[in-house]
Amino acid sequence: MSDATLHATDPDPDDFAVQIADQIESFLVAVFEVAKGEDPDSAVPFLLLEVSQLLLAGGRLGAHEDILPDERYEPDLGPEPDVDEIRERFAVMLEPIDVYSEVFDPYEPRKAPVPARISDDLADVITDLRHGMAHYRAGRTTEAMWWWQFSYFSNWGSTASATLRALQSLVAHVRLNQPLPELDGLDTDVSMGDETLEFEAGAVMAEEIAGPLGIRPVK
């Protein structure tokens, strides 16, 4: 894996770093396109597809041997790009279904599910991926790969996995014509204790949300 890879006239498509960077770049481009809101009917299916494909790159990073940076200290990239706008765009677009329940660590016994937001998750994942992409575009391929692998284990991998589970569950509920029970007041600022958490979608989800999401429920 060479930093020269980025600057090659014809990057080797079989190079592991090139493949990972291409998958991550494809995700970032696609998610920003979805966030524009030009095709809201297809937002959830597109996000399901894009997050699934991103996690393939994550799985490859996770299965790869440890990648070590060239330098002991990470080069300064300056301020992180603001993600508040895309977070807010997704929060508005996904408002009826943005909040979902998640078990933070499935291997910690008796941990209660906690509420989370798809919009927050996507913004967090984007932040991690952009950070590595800044290194990659600056020619620091090894630093980028180290960062993507490290942050896959420490943050964006579990965050994207939780988001994928929420999106898959949403699509499954609609396609199987299984409306989600209504839950009053579910929010990420509210502690739910040990009670069973449910999605903030409402019993009318199949009728009022399936259409705008571009998903046809089973007849």
mmCIF file of C-alpha atoms in Angstrom:
data_model
loop_
_atom_site.group_PDB
_atom_site.id
_atom_site.type_symbol
_atom_site.label_atom_id
_atom_site.label_comp_id
_atom_site.label_asym_id
_atom_site.label_seq_id
_atom_site.Cartn_x
_atom_site.Cartn_y
_atom_site.Cartn_z
ATOM 1 C CA MET A 1 0.000 0.000 0.000
ATOM 2 C CA SER A 2 1.753 3.150 -1.155
ATOM 3 C CA ASP A 3 0.992 6.834 -0.831
ATOM 4 C CA ALA A 4 1.952 7.051 -4.490
ATOM 5 C CA THR A 5 -1.234 5.161 -5.282
ATOM 6 C CA LEU A 6 -3.314 8.324 -5.007
ATOM 7 C CA HIS A 7 -1.185 10.204 -7.516
ATOM 8 C CA ALA A 8 -0.799 7.428 -10.080
ATOM 9 C CA THR A 9 -1.998 8.331 -13.563
ATOM 10 C CA ASP A 10 -4.075 5.157 -13.656
ATOM 11 C CA PRO A 11 -4.674 3.926 -10.076
ATOM 12 C CA ASP A 12 -4.669 0.155 -9.849
ATOM 13 C CA PRO A 13 -8.330 -0.861 -9.344
ATOM 14 C CA ASP A 14 -7.119 -4.006 -7.575
ATOM 15 C CA ASP A 15 -5.270 -1.982 -4.935
ATOM 16 C CA PHE A 16 -6.975 -2.441 -1.558
ATOM 17 C CA ALA A 17 -6.655 1.222 -0.577
ATOM 18 C CA VAL A 18 -8.111 2.386 -3.896
ATOM 19 C CA GLN A 19 -11.075 0.049 -3.533
ATOM 20 C CA ILE A 20 -11.828 1.175 0.025
ATOM 21 C CA ALA A 21 -11.474 4.853 -0.874
ATOM 22 C CA ASP A 22 -13.762 4.389 -3.878
ATOM 23 C CA GLN A 23 -16.434 2.719 -1.730
ATOM 24 C CA ILE A 24 -16.247 5.471 0.867
ATOM 25 C CA GLU A 25 -16.294 8.234 -1.739
ATOM 26 C CA SER A 26 -19.300 6.593 -3.404
ATOM 27 C CA PHE A 27 -21.146 6.533 -0.076
ATOM 28 C CA LEU A 28 -20.397 10.183 0.670
ATOM 29 C CA VAL A 29 -21.502 11.339 -2.780
ATOM 30 C CA ALA A 30 -24.699 9.266 -2.673
ATOM 31 C CA VAL A 31 -25.702 10.313 0.840
ATOM 32 C CA PHE A 32 -25.242 14.006 0.063
ATOM 33 C CA GLU A 33 -27.391 13.541 -3.020
ATOM 34 C CA VAL A 34 -30.134 11.916 -0.938
ATOM 35 C CA ALA A 35 -29.899 14.768 1.587
ATOM 36 C CA LYS A 36 -30.770 17.296 -1.134
ATOM 37 C CA GLY A 37 -34.328 15.996 -0.888
ATOM 38 C CA GLU A 38 -34.890 15.963 -4.635
ATOM 39 C CA ASP A 39 -36.277 12.415 -4.500
ATOM 40 C CA PRO A 40 -37.694 11.977 -0.970
ATOM 41 C CA ASP A 41 -39.850 9.052 -2.082
ATOM 42 C CA SER A 42 -36.718 6.950 -2.486
ATOM 43 C CA ALA A 43 -34.732 8.245 0.504
ATOM 44 C CA VAL A 44 -35.052 5.245 2.797
ATOM 45 C CA PRO A 45 -34.461 2.566 0.141
ATOM 46 C CA PHE A 46 -31.402 4.472 -1.119
ATOM 47 C CA LEU A 47 -30.027 4.861 2.405
ATOM 48 C CA LEU A 48 -30.574 1.153 3.061
ATOM 49 C CA LEU A 49 -28.555 0.342 -0.053
ATOM 50 C CA GLU A 50 -25.766 2.852 0.585
ATOM 51 C CA VAL A 51 -25.248 1.970 4.245
ATOM 52 C CA SER A 52 -25.198 -1.728 3.310
ATOM 53 C CA GLN A 53 -22.499 -1.109 0.726
ATOM 54 C CA LEU A 54 -20.492 1.049 3.128
ATOM 55 C CA LEU A 55 -20.490 -1.748 5.685
ATOM 56 C CA LEU A 56 -18.952 -4.051 3.094
ATOM 57 C CA ALA A 57 -15.976 -1.691 3.029
ATOM 58 C CA GLY A 58 -16.026 -1.681 6.817
ATOM 59 C CA GLY A 59 -16.050 -5.456 6.948
ATOM 60 C CA ARG A 60 -13.054 -5.587 4.648
ATOM 61 C CA LEU A 61 -11.218 -3.117 6.875
ATOM 62 C CA GLY A 62 -12.189 -5.100 9.948
ATOM 63 C CA ALA A 63 -10.908 -8.368 8.490
ATOM 64 C CA HIS A 64 -7.659 -6.768 7.292
ATOM 65 C CA GLU A 65 -4.506 -6.912 9.381
ATOM 66 C CA ASP A 66 -3.814 -3.874 11.543
ATOM 67 C CA ILE A 67 -2.854 -0.853 9.472
ATOM 68 C CA LEU A 68 -0.225 1.309 11.146
ATOM 69 C CA PRO A 69 0.263 5.007 10.330
ATOM 70 C CA ASP A 70 3.587 6.211 8.991
ATOM 71 C CA GLU A 71 3.894 8.896 11.661
ATOM 72 C CA ARG A 72 3.419 8.672 15.413
ATOM 73 C CA TYR A 73 1.211 11.756 15.450
ATOM 74 C CA GLU A 74 -1.628 12.424 13.045
ATOM 75 C CA PRO A 75 -1.067 15.459 10.795
ATOM 76 C CA ASP A 76 -3.314 18.406 11.629
ATOM 77 C CA LEU A 77 -6.233 18.667 9.224
ATOM 78 C CA GLY A 78 -7.640 21.870 10.658
ATOM 79 C CA PRO A 79 -11.295 22.298 11.642
ATOM 80 C CA GLU A 80 -13.659 19.457 10.783
ATOM 81 C CA PRO A 81 -16.248 20.340 8.114
ATOM 82 C CA ASP A 82 -19.624 21.206 9.612
ATOM 83 C CA VAL A 83 -22.239 18.454 9.319
ATOM 84 C CA ASP A 84 -25.106 20.283 11.024
ATOM 85 C CA GLU A 85 -26.788 21.115 7.734
ATOM 86 C CA ILE A 86 -26.923 17.535 6.492
ATOM 87 C CA ARG A 87 -27.962 16.359 9.967
ATOM 88 C CA GLU A 88 -30.876 18.790 9.938
ATOM 89 C CA ARG A 89 -31.836 17.877 6.378
ATOM 90 C CA PHE A 90 -32.106 14.217 7.297
ATOM 91 C CA ALA A 91 -33.911 15.030 10.545
ATOM 92 C CA VAL A 92 -36.604 16.860 8.582
ATOM 93 C CA MET A 93 -36.776 14.266 5.828
ATOM 94 C CA LEU A 94 -37.011 11.337 8.263
ATOM 95 C CA GLU A 95 -38.976 13.123 11.007
ATOM 96 C CA PRO A 96 -41.688 10.462 11.492
ATOM 97 C CA ILE A 97 -39.146 7.632 11.703
ATOM 98 C CA ASP A 98 -35.895 9.304 12.719
ATOM 99 C CA VAL A 99 -35.833 7.984 16.287
ATOM 100 C CA TYR A 100 -35.229 4.288 16.880
ATOM 101 C CA SER A 101 -34.015 2.062 19.716
ATOM 102 C CA GLU A 102 -30.554 0.568 19.880
ATOM 103 C CA VAL A 103 -28.568 -1.694 22.205
ATOM 104 C CA PHE A 104 -25.202 0.031 22.535
ATOM 105 C CA ASP A 105 -23.163 -3.129 23.177
ATOM 106 C CA PRO A 106 -24.869 -6.509 22.677
ATOM 107 C CA TYR A 107 -22.162 -8.217 24.753
ATOM 108 C CA GLU A 108 -22.793 -6.162 27.869
ATOM 109 C CA PRO A 109 -25.429 -8.054 29.897
ATOM 110 C CA ARG A 110 -28.709 -6.456 30.921
ATOM 111 C CA LYS A 111 -28.096 -3.223 29.065
ATOM 112 C CA ALA A 112 -31.362 -1.454 28.259
ATOM 113 C CA PRO A 113 -31.935 -0.187 24.715
ATOM 114 C CA VAL A 114 -31.385 3.514 24.217
ATOM 115 C CA PRO A 115 -33.063 5.881 21.731
ATOM 116 C CA ALA A 116 -30.975 7.077 18.808
ATOM 117 C CA ARG A 117 -31.543 9.087 15.636
ATOM 118 C CA ILE A 118 -30.779 8.032 12.071
ATOM 119 C CA SER A 119 -29.965 11.656 11.210
ATOM 120 C CA ASP A 120 -27.396 11.864 14.017
ATOM 121 C CA ASP A 121 -25.897 8.524 13.025
ATOM 122 C CA LEU A 122 -25.466 9.504 9.395
ATOM 123 C CA ALA A 123 -23.798 12.779 10.378
ATOM 124 C CA ASP A 124 -21.397 10.953 12.715
ATOM 125 C CA VAL A 125 -20.474 8.402 10.058
ATOM 126 C CA ILE A 126 -19.930 11.154 7.491
ATOM 127 C CA THR A 127 -17.616 12.995 9.915
ATOM 128 C CA ASP A 128 -15.410 9.932 10.384
ATOM 129 C CA LEU A 129 -15.276 9.105 6.690
ATOM 130 C CA ARG A 130 -14.532 12.695 5.638
ATOM 131 C CA HIS A 131 -11.660 12.837 8.116
ATOM 132 C CA GLY A 132 -9.975 9.879 6.468
ATOM 133 C CA MET A 133 -10.798 11.175 3.001
ATOM 134 C CA ALA A 134 -8.961 14.418 3.770
ATOM 135 C CA HIS A 135 -5.806 12.385 4.436
ATOM 136 C CA TYR A 136 -6.367 10.317 1.308
ATOM 137 C CA ARG A 137 -6.790 13.339 -0.935
ATOM 138 C CA ALA A 138 -3.649 14.873 0.576
ATOM 139 C CA GLY A 139 -1.682 11.813 -0.539
ATOM 140 C CA ARG A 140 -1.436 10.231 2.928
ATOM 141 C CA THR A 141 -2.945 6.908 1.903
ATOM 142 C CA THR A 142 -1.631 4.887 4.833
ATOM 143 C CA GLU A 143 -2.841 7.510 7.317
ATOM 144 C CA ALA A 144 -6.280 7.459 5.690
ATOM 145 C CA MET A 145 -6.480 3.671 5.806
ATOM 146 C CA TRP A 146 -5.362 3.618 9.423
ATOM 147 C CA TRP A 147 -7.997 6.188 10.344
ATOM 148 C CA TRP A 148 -10.814 4.415 8.488
ATOM 149 C CA GLN A 149 -9.901 1.094 10.099
ATOM 150 C CA PHE A 150 -9.474 2.549 13.596
ATOM 151 C CA SER A 151 -12.698 4.580 13.456
ATOM 152 C CA TYR A 152 -14.551 1.585 12.000
ATOM 153 C CA PHE A 153 -13.796 -0.300 15.210
ATOM 154 C CA SER A 154 -14.247 2.659 17.543
ATOM 155 C CA ASN A 155 -17.267 4.468 16.080
ATOM 156 C CA TRP A 156 -18.563 4.438 12.536
ATOM 157 C CA GLY A 157 -18.803 0.661 12.199
ATOM 158 C CA SER A 158 -21.192 0.208 15.107
ATOM 159 C CA THR A 159 -23.041 3.414 14.253
ATOM 160 C CA ALA A 160 -23.592 2.409 10.629
ATOM 161 C CA SER A 161 -24.594 -1.099 11.716
ATOM 162 C CA ALA A 162 -27.249 0.293 14.050
ATOM 163 C CA THR A 163 -28.503 2.600 11.311
ATOM 164 C CA LEU A 164 -28.710 -0.284 8.864
ATOM 165 C CA ARG A 165 -30.707 -2.324 11.360
ATOM 166 C CA ALA A 166 -33.166 0.542 11.814
ATOM 167 C CA LEU A 167 -33.542 1.103 8.072
ATOM 168 C CA GLN A 168 -33.963 -2.616 7.388
ATOM 169 C CA SER A 169 -36.567 -2.908 10.130
ATOM 170 C CA LEU A 170 -38.450 0.086 8.765
ATOM 171 C CA VAL A 171 -38.549 -1.299 5.241
ATOM 172 C CA ALA A 172 -39.513 -4.745 6.521
ATOM 173 C CA HIS A 173 -42.413 -3.372 8.589
ATOM 174 C CA VAL A 174 -43.798 -1.541 5.580
ATOM 175 C CA ARG A 175 -43.242 -4.294 3.023
ATOM 176 C CA LEU A 176 -44.778 -6.894 5.344
ATOM 177 C CA ASN A 177 -47.672 -4.573 6.161
ATOM 178 C CA GLN A 178 -46.863 -4.550 9.870
ATOM 179 C CA PRO A 179 -47.475 -0.979 11.147
ATOM 180 C CA LEU A 180 -45.341 0.033 14.080
ATOM 181 C CA PRO A 181 -47.133 0.713 17.382
ATOM 182 C CA GLU A 182 -47.484 4.337 18.381
ATOM 183 C CA LEU A 183 -45.185 5.628 21.090
ATOM 184 C CA ASP A 184 -45.845 9.022 22.642
ATOM 185 C CA GLY A 185 -42.836 11.128 23.549
ATOM 186 C CA LEU A 186 -39.961 8.926 22.441
ATOM 187 C CA ASP A 187 -36.922 11.117 22.020
ATOM 188 C CA THR A 188 -33.172 10.892 22.411
ATOM 189 C CA ASP A 189 -33.373 13.233 25.404
ATOM 190 C CA VAL A 190 -35.620 10.859 27.336
ATOM 191 C CA SER A 191 -34.350 7.945 29.394
ATOM 192 C CA MET A 192 -36.532 4.927 28.714
ATOM 193 C CA GLY A 193 -35.300 2.730 31.563
ATOM 194 C CA ASP A 194 -35.893 -0.981 31.106
ATOM 195 C CA GLU A 195 -39.140 -0.605 29.224
ATOM 196 C CA THR A 196 -39.412 -1.910 25.694
ATOM 197 C CA LEU A 197 -38.648 0.842 23.205
ATOM 198 C CA GLU A 198 -40.653 1.261 20.042
ATOM 199 C CA PHE A 199 -40.206 3.407 16.965
ATOM 200 C CA GLU A 200 -41.643 6.905 16.701
ATOM 201 C CA ALA A 201 -43.729 6.047 13.684
ATOM 202 C CA GLY A 202 -47.312 5.553 14.792
ATOM 203 C CA ALA A 203 -49.953 3.062 13.860
ATOM 204 C CA VAL A 204 -50.711 4.939 10.649
ATOM 205 C CA MET A 205 -47.212 4.377 9.285
ATOM 206 C CA ALA A 206 -48.151 1.967 6.500
ATOM 207 C CA GLU A 207 -50.807 4.320 5.151
ATOM 208 C CA GLU A 208 -49.110 7.707 5.587
ATOM 209 C CA ILE A 209 -45.399 6.938 5.308
ATOM 210 C CA ALA A 210 -45.075 3.995 2.939
ATOM 211 C CA GLY A 211 -46.135 6.105 -0.041
ATOM 212 C CA PRO A 212 -43.726 9.012 0.509
ATOM 213 C CA LEU A 213 -40.920 6.535 1.150
ATOM 214 C CA GLY A 214 -41.523 4.879 -2.178
ATOM 215 C CA ILE A 215 -42.301 1.519 -0.597
ATOM 216 C CA ARG A 216 -45.379 -0.533 -1.383
ATOM 217 C CA PRO A 217 -46.784 -2.545 1.524
ATOM 218 C CA VAL A 218 -47.742 -6.151 0.959
ATOM 219 C CA LYS A 219 -51.380 -6.443 -0.046
#
